[in-house]
Short mmCIF file of C-alpha atoms in Angstrom, two decimals:
data_model
loop_
_atom_site.label_atom_id
_atom_site.label_comp_id
_atom_site.label_asym_id
_atom_site.label_seq_id
_atom_site.Cartn_x
_atom_site.Cartn_y
_atom_site.Cartn_z
CA UNK F 1 4.70 115.76 182.05
CA UNK F 2 6.49 112.65 183.19
CA UNK F 3 10.29 112.73 183.11
CA UNK F 4 10.39 109.19 181.77
CA UNK F 5 10.87 108.65 178.08
CA UNK F 6 9.96 106.04 175.55
CA UNK F 7 11.40 105.41 172.07
CA UNK F 8 8.96 105.80 169.20
CA UNK F 9 9.85 104.20 165.88
CA UNK F 10 8.43 106.17 163.01
CA UNK F 11 8.63 106.29 159.26
CA UNK F 12 9.37 109.79 158.05
CA UNK F 13 8.22 111.04 154.66
CA UNK F 14 9.34 114.49 153.54
CA UNK F 15 8.15 116.35 150.48
CA UNK F 16 9.48 119.55 149.04
CA UNK F 17 9.67 121.45 145.81
CA UNK F 18 13.38 120.64 145.52
CA UNK F 19 14.04 116.92 145.10
CA UNK F 20 16.75 114.59 143.89
CA UNK F 21 15.31 112.30 141.24
CA UNK F 22 16.03 108.70 140.32
CA UNK F 23 18.07 110.10 137.44
CA UNK F 24 20.33 111.96 139.86
CA UNK F 25 19.73 115.59 138.94
CA UNK F 26 17.96 118.22 141.02
CA UNK F 27 14.34 118.88 140.09
CA UNK F 28 12.67 122.09 141.23
CA UNK F 29 9.19 120.83 140.35
CA UNK F 30 7.59 117.80 138.72
CA UNK F 31 9.86 118.21 135.72
CA UNK F 32 11.62 116.41 132.92
CA UNK F 33 15.03 114.84 133.74
CA UNK F 34 18.04 116.01 131.76
CA UNK F 35 21.61 114.74 131.63
CA UNK F 36 24.88 115.30 129.82
CA UNK F 37 26.89 112.60 128.05
CA UNK F 38 29.98 112.36 125.84
CA UNK F 39 29.56 111.30 122.22
CA UNK F 40 31.20 108.05 121.15
CA UNK F 41 31.65 109.36 117.60
CA UNK F 42 35.02 111.06 117.82
CA UNK F 43 38.66 110.29 117.11
CA UNK F 44 39.54 110.88 120.76
CA UNK F 45 37.88 111.84 124.02
CA UNK F 46 39.25 115.38 123.65
CA UNK F 47 37.45 115.80 120.31
CA UNK F 48 34.20 114.23 121.51
CA UNK F 49 31.15 116.54 121.45
CA UNK F 50 28.94 116.84 124.51
CA UNK F 51 25.42 115.47 124.09
CA UNK F 52 22.39 117.11 125.73
CA UNK F 53 19.72 114.55 126.68
CA UNK F 54 16.23 114.84 128.11
CA UNK F 55 13.54 112.29 128.95
CA UNK F 56 12.50 109.60 128.42
CA UNK F 57 8.79 110.18 128.00
CA UNK F 58 8.44 113.55 129.74
CA UNK F 59 4.83 114.60 130.25
CA UNK F 60 5.91 118.23 130.63
CA UNK F 61 9.08 118.79 128.61
CA UNK F 62 10.99 122.03 129.24
CA UNK F 63 10.94 125.00 126.92
CA UNK F 64 14.72 125.03 126.54
CA UNK F 65 17.92 123.54 127.98
CA UNK F 66 21.20 125.37 128.51
CA UNK F 67 24.76 124.05 128.73
CA UNK F 68 27.11 126.17 130.87
CA UNK F 69 30.81 126.24 131.75
CA UNK F 70 29.99 127.84 135.12
CA UNK F 71 27.34 126.95 137.66
CA UNK F 72 24.38 129.10 136.53
CA UNK F 73 23.12 129.27 140.11
CA UNK F 74 26.29 131.15 141.08
CA UNK F 75 26.99 133.22 137.99
CA UNK F 76 25.34 135.15 135.18
CA UNK F 77 27.40 133.46 132.47
CA UNK F 78 25.75 132.90 129.11
CA UNK F 79 25.17 129.31 128.00
CA UNK F 80 27.69 127.61 125.74
CA UNK F 81 24.80 125.96 123.92
CA UNK F 82 21.01 126.09 123.94
CA UNK F 83 18.49 123.49 122.87
CA UNK F 84 14.87 124.44 122.22
CA UNK F 85 12.84 121.32 122.89
CA UNK F 86 9.70 122.26 120.90
CA UNK F 87 7.48 119.93 122.90
CA UNK F 88 9.47 116.74 122.28
CA UNK F 89 8.97 114.36 125.21
CA UNK F 90 12.50 112.96 124.92
CA UNK F 91 15.54 113.44 122.76
CA UNK F 92 19.24 114.09 122.45
CA UNK F 93 21.14 116.82 120.66
CA UNK F 94 24.85 116.69 119.86
CA UNK F 95 26.27 120.10 120.72
CA UNK F 96 29.25 121.82 119.15
CA UNK F 97 30.96 121.94 122.55
CA UNK F 98 33.86 119.47 122.81
CA UNK F 99 34.83 117.65 125.98
CA UNK F 100 38.41 118.86 125.53
CA UNK F 101 41.40 118.19 127.77
CA UNK F 102 39.97 118.04 131.25
CA UNK F 103 41.39 116.61 134.44
CA UNK F 104 39.18 114.40 136.53
CA UNK F 105 37.62 116.72 139.14
CA UNK F 106 37.98 116.54 142.91
CA UNK F 107 41.70 115.73 142.83
CA UNK F 108 41.15 112.31 141.21
CA UNK F 109 43.40 112.67 138.17
CA UNK F 110 46.32 110.25 137.83
CA UNK F 111 48.85 112.96 138.52
CA UNK F 112 47.03 114.43 141.52
CA UNK F 113 46.49 111.17 143.43
CA UNK F 114 50.23 110.50 143.30
CA UNK F 115 50.78 113.76 145.20
CA UNK F 116 47.75 114.02 147.49
CA UNK F 117 45.13 111.58 148.75
CA UNK F 118 41.78 112.78 147.38
CA UNK F 119 39.05 113.55 149.87
CA UNK F 120 36.14 111.12 149.99
CA UNK F 121 32.97 113.05 149.32
CA UNK F 122 29.43 111.88 149.88
CA UNK F 123 28.14 113.66 146.78
CA UNK F 124 29.06 113.52 143.09
CA UNK F 125 31.80 115.86 141.87
CA UNK F 126 30.97 118.06 138.89
CA UNK F 127 33.10 119.00 135.96
CA UNK F 128 32.68 122.64 134.99
CA UNK F 129 29.92 121.53 132.63
CA UNK F 130 26.41 122.24 133.87
CA UNK F 131 23.00 121.57 132.36
CA UNK F 132 19.80 123.39 133.30
CA UNK F 133 16.29 123.37 131.88
CA UNK F 134 13.72 126.16 131.95
CA UNK F 135 10.02 126.58 131.31
CA UNK F 136 8.52 129.17 128.96
CA UNK F 137 8.61 131.85 131.67
CA UNK F 138 12.31 131.30 132.33
CA UNK F 139 11.75 129.40 135.59
CA UNK F 140 14.47 126.87 136.41
CA UNK F 141 13.09 123.31 136.31
CA UNK F 142 16.01 120.88 136.46
CA UNK F 143 19.73 121.06 137.22
CA UNK F 144 22.49 118.53 136.50
CA UNK F 145 26.16 118.37 135.53
CA UNK F 146 28.69 116.04 133.98
CA UNK F 147 30.01 114.31 137.07
CA UNK F 148 32.23 111.65 138.59
CA UNK F 149 31.17 109.48 141.52
CA UNK F 150 34.36 107.86 142.85
CA UNK F 151 32.95 106.87 146.26
CA UNK F 152 29.27 106.20 145.67
CA UNK F 153 29.35 102.80 147.40
CA UNK F 154 31.25 104.13 150.40
CA UNK F 155 28.72 106.97 150.68
CA UNK F 156 25.74 104.60 150.96
CA UNK F 157 26.12 102.56 154.19
CA UNK F 158 22.85 100.75 153.51
CA UNK F 159 24.40 98.95 150.54
CA UNK F 160 26.52 96.87 152.91
CA UNK F 161 23.52 94.72 153.86
CA UNK F 162 22.50 93.90 150.29
CA UNK F 163 23.68 90.75 148.52
CA UNK F 164 25.74 91.31 145.40
CA UNK F 165 22.94 89.89 143.24
CA UNK F 166 20.62 92.64 144.52
CA UNK F 167 22.92 95.49 143.49
CA UNK F 168 22.74 97.35 140.20
CA UNK F 169 26.41 97.36 139.16
CA UNK F 170 27.37 99.73 136.33
CA UNK F 171 29.92 98.04 134.11
CA UNK F 172 31.89 98.29 130.90
CA UNK F 173 32.20 95.69 128.17
CA UNK F 174 35.77 95.07 127.00
CA UNK F 175 36.90 97.44 129.74
CA UNK F 176 40.55 97.58 128.66
CA UNK F 177 39.81 98.23 124.97
CA UNK F 178 40.69 101.90 124.58
CA UNK F 179 43.32 104.09 122.98
CA UNK F 180 46.68 104.34 124.77
CA UNK F 181 50.03 105.93 124.01
CA UNK F 182 51.38 102.59 122.82
CA UNK F 183 48.52 101.62 120.49
CA UNK F 184 47.50 105.05 119.18
CA UNK F 185 49.24 104.40 115.87
CA UNK F 186 47.39 101.13 115.20
CA UNK F 187 44.95 101.99 112.41
CA UNK F 188 43.17 98.63 112.69
CA UNK F 189 42.42 99.10 116.41
CA UNK F 190 41.24 102.64 115.75
CA UNK F 191 38.71 101.30 113.30
CA UNK F 192 37.30 98.25 115.08
CA UNK F 193 39.32 97.51 118.24
CA UNK F 194 38.29 100.12 120.79
CA UNK F 195 35.18 99.75 122.95
CA UNK F 196 35.68 102.56 125.49
CA UNK F 197 36.74 106.19 125.23
CA UNK F 198 38.14 106.39 128.79
CA UNK F 199 40.83 104.31 130.49
CA UNK F 200 40.10 101.97 133.40
CA UNK F 201 41.23 104.51 136.00
CA UNK F 202 38.78 107.09 134.64
CA UNK F 203 36.02 104.47 134.37
CA UNK F 204 36.40 103.69 138.07
CA UNK F 205 36.47 107.35 139.08
CA UNK F 206 33.31 107.99 137.04
CA UNK F 207 31.64 105.19 139.03
CA UNK F 208 31.98 101.99 137.00
CA UNK F 209 32.31 98.99 139.32
CA UNK F 210 32.16 95.91 137.08
CA UNK F 211 35.04 95.35 134.64
CA UNK F 212 35.07 92.81 131.83
CA UNK F 213 38.35 91.39 130.53
CA UNK F 214 39.42 88.99 127.81
CA UNK F 215 43.08 88.09 128.28
CA UNK F 216 45.65 86.64 125.92
CA UNK F 217 49.20 85.39 126.43
CA UNK F 218 51.82 86.80 124.09
CA UNK F 219 55.43 86.61 125.29
CA UNK F 220 57.42 89.83 125.30
CA UNK F 221 61.16 90.08 124.80
CA UNK F 222 61.86 90.62 128.51
CA UNK F 223 58.93 88.69 129.98
CA UNK F 224 57.41 91.68 131.78
CA UNK F 225 54.33 92.12 129.58
CA UNK F 226 53.16 88.66 128.67
CA UNK F 227 49.45 89.16 129.37
CA UNK F 228 47.36 91.36 127.13
CA UNK F 229 43.86 92.75 127.00
CA UNK F 230 42.23 91.24 123.93
CA UNK F 231 39.36 92.25 121.69
CA UNK F 232 38.51 88.96 120.03
CA UNK F 233 41.94 87.88 118.71
CA UNK F 234 43.56 91.32 118.65
CA UNK F 235 45.93 92.64 121.31
CA UNK F 236 44.91 96.03 122.66
CA UNK F 237 46.90 96.85 125.80
CA UNK F 238 49.06 95.31 128.51
CA UNK F 239 47.16 93.95 131.52
CA UNK F 240 49.75 94.83 134.19
CA UNK F 241 49.28 98.63 134.29
CA UNK F 242 45.50 98.18 134.43
CA UNK F 243 45.78 95.95 137.51
CA UNK F 244 48.00 98.58 139.13
CA UNK F 245 45.38 101.26 138.48
CA UNK F 246 42.68 99.05 140.02
CA UNK F 247 44.84 98.51 143.08
CA UNK F 248 45.52 102.21 143.53
CA UNK F 249 41.86 103.09 143.13
CA UNK F 250 40.44 100.64 145.67
CA UNK F 251 43.06 101.61 148.26
CA UNK F 252 42.21 105.30 147.90
CA UNK F 253 38.44 104.91 147.64
CA UNK F 254 37.63 101.72 149.59
CA UNK F 255 35.11 100.99 146.85
CA UNK F 256 34.32 97.40 145.81
CA UNK F 257 35.34 96.49 142.26
CA UNK F 258 34.36 93.34 140.36
CA UNK F 259 36.72 91.82 137.79
CA UNK F 260 35.23 89.34 135.32
CA UNK F 261 37.85 87.33 133.43
CA UNK F 262 35.51 85.81 130.88
CA UNK F 263 37.59 84.69 127.87
CA UNK F 264 41.17 83.66 127.09
CA UNK F 265 41.37 83.77 123.28
CA UNK F 266 45.14 83.68 122.73
CA UNK F 267 47.86 81.41 124.11
CA UNK F 268 45.81 79.57 126.75
CA UNK F 269 44.38 76.64 124.78
CA UNK F 270 46.16 73.43 125.84
CA UNK F 271 48.50 75.56 127.96
CA UNK F 272 47.24 75.33 131.56
CA UNK F 273 50.49 76.81 132.82
CA UNK F 274 49.39 80.16 131.39
CA UNK F 275 46.41 80.18 133.75
CA UNK F 276 48.80 79.48 136.63
CA UNK F 277 50.97 82.40 135.54
CA UNK F 278 47.98 84.75 135.17
CA UNK F 279 46.66 83.80 138.61
CA UNK F 280 50.13 84.42 140.02
CA UNK F 281 50.06 87.91 138.48
CA UNK F 282 46.63 88.59 140.00
CA UNK F 283 47.91 87.38 143.37
CA UNK F 284 50.96 89.61 143.09
CA UNK F 285 49.08 92.77 142.15
CA UNK F 286 45.80 92.37 144.03
CA UNK F 287 46.15 89.42 146.42
CA UNK F 288 45.94 91.39 149.67
CA UNK F 289 42.77 93.16 148.46
CA UNK F 290 40.88 90.16 147.05
CA UNK F 291 38.02 88.48 148.89
CA UNK F 292 38.98 84.81 148.82
CA UNK F 293 36.84 81.75 148.33
CA UNK F 294 36.99 79.30 151.21
CA UNK F 295 37.39 75.67 150.23
CA UNK F 296 35.06 73.23 151.97
CA UNK F 297 37.98 71.20 153.30
CA UNK F 298 39.58 74.18 154.98
CA UNK F 299 40.09 73.90 158.73
CA UNK F 300 39.23 77.58 158.99
CA UNK F 301 35.56 77.09 158.10
CA UNK F 302 32.92 77.45 160.77
CA UNK F 303 29.41 76.06 160.94
CA UNK F 304 28.02 79.50 160.20
CA UNK F 305 30.07 80.08 157.07
CA UNK F 306 27.53 80.27 154.24
CA UNK F 307 30.03 81.00 151.48
CA UNK F 308 32.23 77.92 151.51
CA UNK F 309 32.56 76.80 147.89
CA UNK F 310 29.41 78.86 147.31
CA UNK F 311 28.42 81.53 144.88
CA UNK F 312 29.96 84.96 145.15
CA UNK F 313 26.65 86.67 144.42
CA UNK F 314 25.36 85.59 147.85
CA UNK F 315 28.03 87.70 149.53
CA UNK F 316 27.32 91.24 150.69
CA UNK F 317 29.53 94.29 150.48
CA UNK F 318 29.58 94.15 154.27
CA UNK F 319 31.08 90.63 154.20
CA UNK F 320 33.94 91.94 152.11
CA UNK F 321 34.46 95.21 153.95
CA UNK F 322 34.66 93.54 157.36
CA UNK F 323 37.74 91.68 156.15
CA UNK F 324 39.21 94.77 154.50
CA UNK F 325 38.75 93.32 151.00
CA UNK F 326 37.56 95.36 148.03
CA UNK F 327 38.13 93.22 144.93
CA UNK F 328 36.13 90.21 143.78
CA UNK F 329 37.38 88.18 140.81
CA UNK F 330 35.27 85.80 138.73
CA UNK F 331 37.17 83.54 136.37
CA UNK F 332 35.78 81.37 133.58
CA UNK F 333 38.09 78.34 133.80
CA UNK F 334 36.90 75.38 135.85
CA UNK F 335 40.29 73.74 136.42
CA UNK F 336 41.68 76.97 137.84
CA UNK F 337 38.71 77.24 140.20
CA UNK F 338 39.73 73.92 141.69
CA UNK F 339 43.23 75.23 142.40
CA UNK F 340 42.94 78.87 143.43
CA UNK F 341 41.03 80.57 146.23
CA UNK F 342 41.30 84.11 144.84
CA UNK F 343 38.78 83.44 142.05
CA UNK F 344 35.06 82.61 141.97
CA UNK F 345 32.73 81.04 139.44
CA UNK F 346 31.53 83.46 136.75
CA UNK F 347 28.04 84.89 136.94
CA UNK F 348 25.41 84.04 134.34
CA UNK F 349 25.92 86.11 131.19
CA UNK F 350 23.20 87.43 128.88
CA UNK F 351 24.24 89.32 125.77
CA UNK F 352 22.51 91.21 122.98
CA UNK F 353 25.63 91.05 120.79
CA UNK F 354 24.02 89.02 117.99
CA UNK F 355 20.80 91.03 117.84
CA UNK F 356 19.78 93.90 115.62
CA UNK F 357 19.01 97.05 117.58
CA UNK F 358 15.34 96.68 116.61
CA UNK F 359 15.27 93.35 118.49
CA UNK F 360 16.62 94.78 121.76
CA UNK F 361 13.20 95.58 123.22
CA UNK F 362 11.88 92.02 122.85
CA UNK F 363 15.14 90.62 124.21
CA UNK F 364 14.91 92.84 127.29
CA UNK F 365 11.23 92.02 127.77
CA UNK F 366 12.03 88.30 127.86
CA UNK F 367 15.02 88.80 130.14
CA UNK F 368 13.30 90.98 132.72
CA UNK F 369 9.93 89.21 132.70
CA UNK F 370 9.56 87.07 135.79
CA UNK F 371 7.46 84.57 133.82
CA UNK F 372 9.98 83.91 131.05
CA UNK F 373 12.15 80.76 131.41
CA UNK F 374 15.32 82.74 130.62
CA UNK F 375 14.71 85.33 133.32
CA UNK F 376 17.45 85.24 136.01
CA UNK F 377 16.13 84.36 139.44
CA UNK F 378 18.09 84.70 142.68
CA UNK F 379 21.48 84.57 140.96
CA UNK F 380 24.22 86.97 140.00
CA UNK F 381 24.08 87.84 136.32
CA UNK F 382 25.43 90.28 133.80
CA UNK F 383 23.73 91.93 130.86
CA UNK F 384 26.13 92.76 128.04
CA UNK F 385 24.03 95.45 126.38
CA UNK F 386 26.11 95.64 123.22
CA UNK F 387 25.75 94.94 119.52
CA UNK F 388 28.27 92.83 117.67
CA UNK F 389 29.59 93.20 114.14
CA UNK F 390 27.14 90.76 112.54
CA UNK F 391 24.13 92.27 114.27
CA UNK F 392 24.85 95.68 112.72
CA UNK F 393 24.61 94.49 109.11
CA UNK F 394 22.41 96.71 106.96
CA UNK F 395 20.91 94.69 104.12
CA UNK F 396 19.84 97.73 102.09
CA UNK F 397 23.34 99.02 101.48
CA UNK F 398 25.31 95.89 102.50
CA UNK F 399 27.36 97.67 105.17
CA UNK F 400 28.34 97.11 108.80
CA UNK F 401 28.54 99.71 111.54
CA UNK F 402 31.73 100.29 113.48
CA UNK F 403 31.79 99.89 117.32
CA UNK F 404 31.26 103.57 118.16
CA UNK F 405 28.40 103.79 115.66
CA UNK F 406 26.77 100.70 117.14
CA UNK F 407 27.07 102.09 120.67
CA UNK F 408 25.51 105.38 119.58
CA UNK F 409 22.44 103.47 118.37
CA UNK F 410 22.15 100.80 121.08
CA UNK F 411 23.04 102.80 124.20
CA UNK F 412 20.10 105.25 124.09
CA UNK F 413 17.65 102.39 123.52
CA UNK F 414 19.15 100.37 126.38
CA UNK F 415 19.07 103.32 128.79
CA UNK F 416 15.47 104.09 127.91
CA UNK F 417 14.45 100.48 128.56
CA UNK F 418 16.32 100.42 131.88
CA UNK F 419 14.99 103.76 133.09
CA UNK F 420 11.69 102.24 134.19
CA UNK F 421 10.88 99.39 136.60
CA UNK F 422 13.43 97.08 134.97
CA UNK F 423 16.23 98.98 136.70
CA UNK F 424 15.06 97.35 139.95
CA UNK F 425 15.84 93.88 138.55
CA UNK F 426 19.15 94.66 136.87
CA UNK F 427 22.38 93.28 138.32
CA UNK F 428 25.59 93.96 136.38
CA UNK F 429 24.96 95.95 133.19
CA UNK F 430 27.86 96.32 130.75
CA UNK F 431 27.98 98.67 127.77
CA UNK F 432 30.40 99.90 125.14
CA UNK F 433 31.39 103.58 125.37
CA UNK F 434 29.79 103.99 128.78
CA UNK F 435 30.45 107.77 128.81
CA UNK F 436 27.81 107.96 126.08
CA UNK F 437 25.21 106.91 128.71
CA UNK F 438 23.90 107.84 132.16
CA UNK F 439 24.41 104.23 133.30
CA UNK F 440 26.37 105.11 136.44
CA UNK F 441 23.82 107.71 137.52
CA UNK F 442 20.94 105.31 136.96
CA UNK F 443 22.67 102.52 138.92
CA UNK F 444 23.64 104.76 141.85
CA UNK F 445 20.15 106.13 142.29
CA UNK F 446 18.47 102.76 141.76
CA UNK F 447 20.64 101.29 144.54
CA UNK F 448 19.81 104.22 146.79
CA UNK F 449 16.12 103.65 146.15
CA UNK F 450 16.53 99.95 146.99
CA UNK F 451 18.16 100.75 150.34
CA UNK F 452 15.28 103.05 151.25
CA UNK F 453 12.76 100.29 150.48
CA UNK F 454 14.76 97.53 152.14
CA UNK F 455 13.17 96.02 155.28
CA UNK F 456 16.66 95.86 156.79
CA UNK F 457 17.09 99.63 156.54
CA UNK F 458 17.57 101.30 159.88
CA UNK F 459 14.45 102.79 161.40
CA UNK F 460 14.39 106.32 162.72
CA UNK F 461 14.27 106.34 166.53
CA UNK F 462 13.07 109.48 168.29
CA UNK F 463 13.75 109.81 172.01
CA UNK F 464 10.74 111.64 173.46
CA UNK F 465 11.75 113.05 176.86
#
């Protein structure tokens, strides 16, 4: 045989009985996906029951599903809860097991990151909450866990070549609208003001990458907390600590986070100086981490710079990473865009807020159909998959649903609609009570699938000696 060699470029396909599915769990055969979520219907995250989900549309549903506090592959522990599926092709069952007081796993809790830098891991990190499904003979079919994915972007190098409009970005609507130590006694907020069960730090550690903020100006006695997260016209929490959490997270993880400042419902009307002050706060807290917009008149521009005064959605993660920047801010105020380089034009927004949950399917069909005039094409866009107060009105008993109730109805429908081919066309998807969904898991695995199909993906080169 000749001692010379030649490179052969090949495509490698590998099949096995053990596979990782688009839904993120481990399937030991052609089986029905299962996942674990946290109910939105609780007074606090500690009291929230765990929800066992399977489907959608399983051709061969399991015989039963078990919830464990220990990895059943490594122990003989009995399940905390069992669900007998009885042939149902999809469903969800609220268990009696509460989420409880649990630290974020992998060293990512607030207290732990102040003492030790958490290790970046290429795989999700499980809570001690495991879900397995079995067939009638007791054979294991599917394995999953309640997990966090703090470095899912960093772990997928292929994402760096994709434009931001091509990514599926898991997001939260009204990201700062949750219970804190300072607002826990506000009965009004408890009833209608909260939209998330986890704080922004936890959202980011779980894998959320697109944050939605409405900001109001309300002067404090010492001037240190003038800017507030708003839900409509109600103050929920101070903005400053949230920005500090975002800063800490992106430094530790090197993940890219998108901040969408969409509305300014209090104190900004006819007060442009408040925008100047808010932008100064963003510069102070995040300025060295923000990817900046280059003005066309700048002497620094080169002929090859495609992003001068352009759209942020044409950037790639690689563009940002090469400059050591991990935060992108969109800001819905035209005059400020003319003055500041740290903010970009907002992406196109589509919202289901005014729809009844029975109208969600038609709305999604129109949005994701390539033939419909409203369908986004080659732009960055966000889907606010939420239901507003008016949309929840029940004519039969003349009542409205509260936010957690609305999320419990809308979220499963939205996830089912997105679990098919439409996930390939999604960009930023924002929900209320995201922990009540498998949105992060769906986005992570959809993006992974896109990188494998991308023509820019690296080929496998074998050196044949």
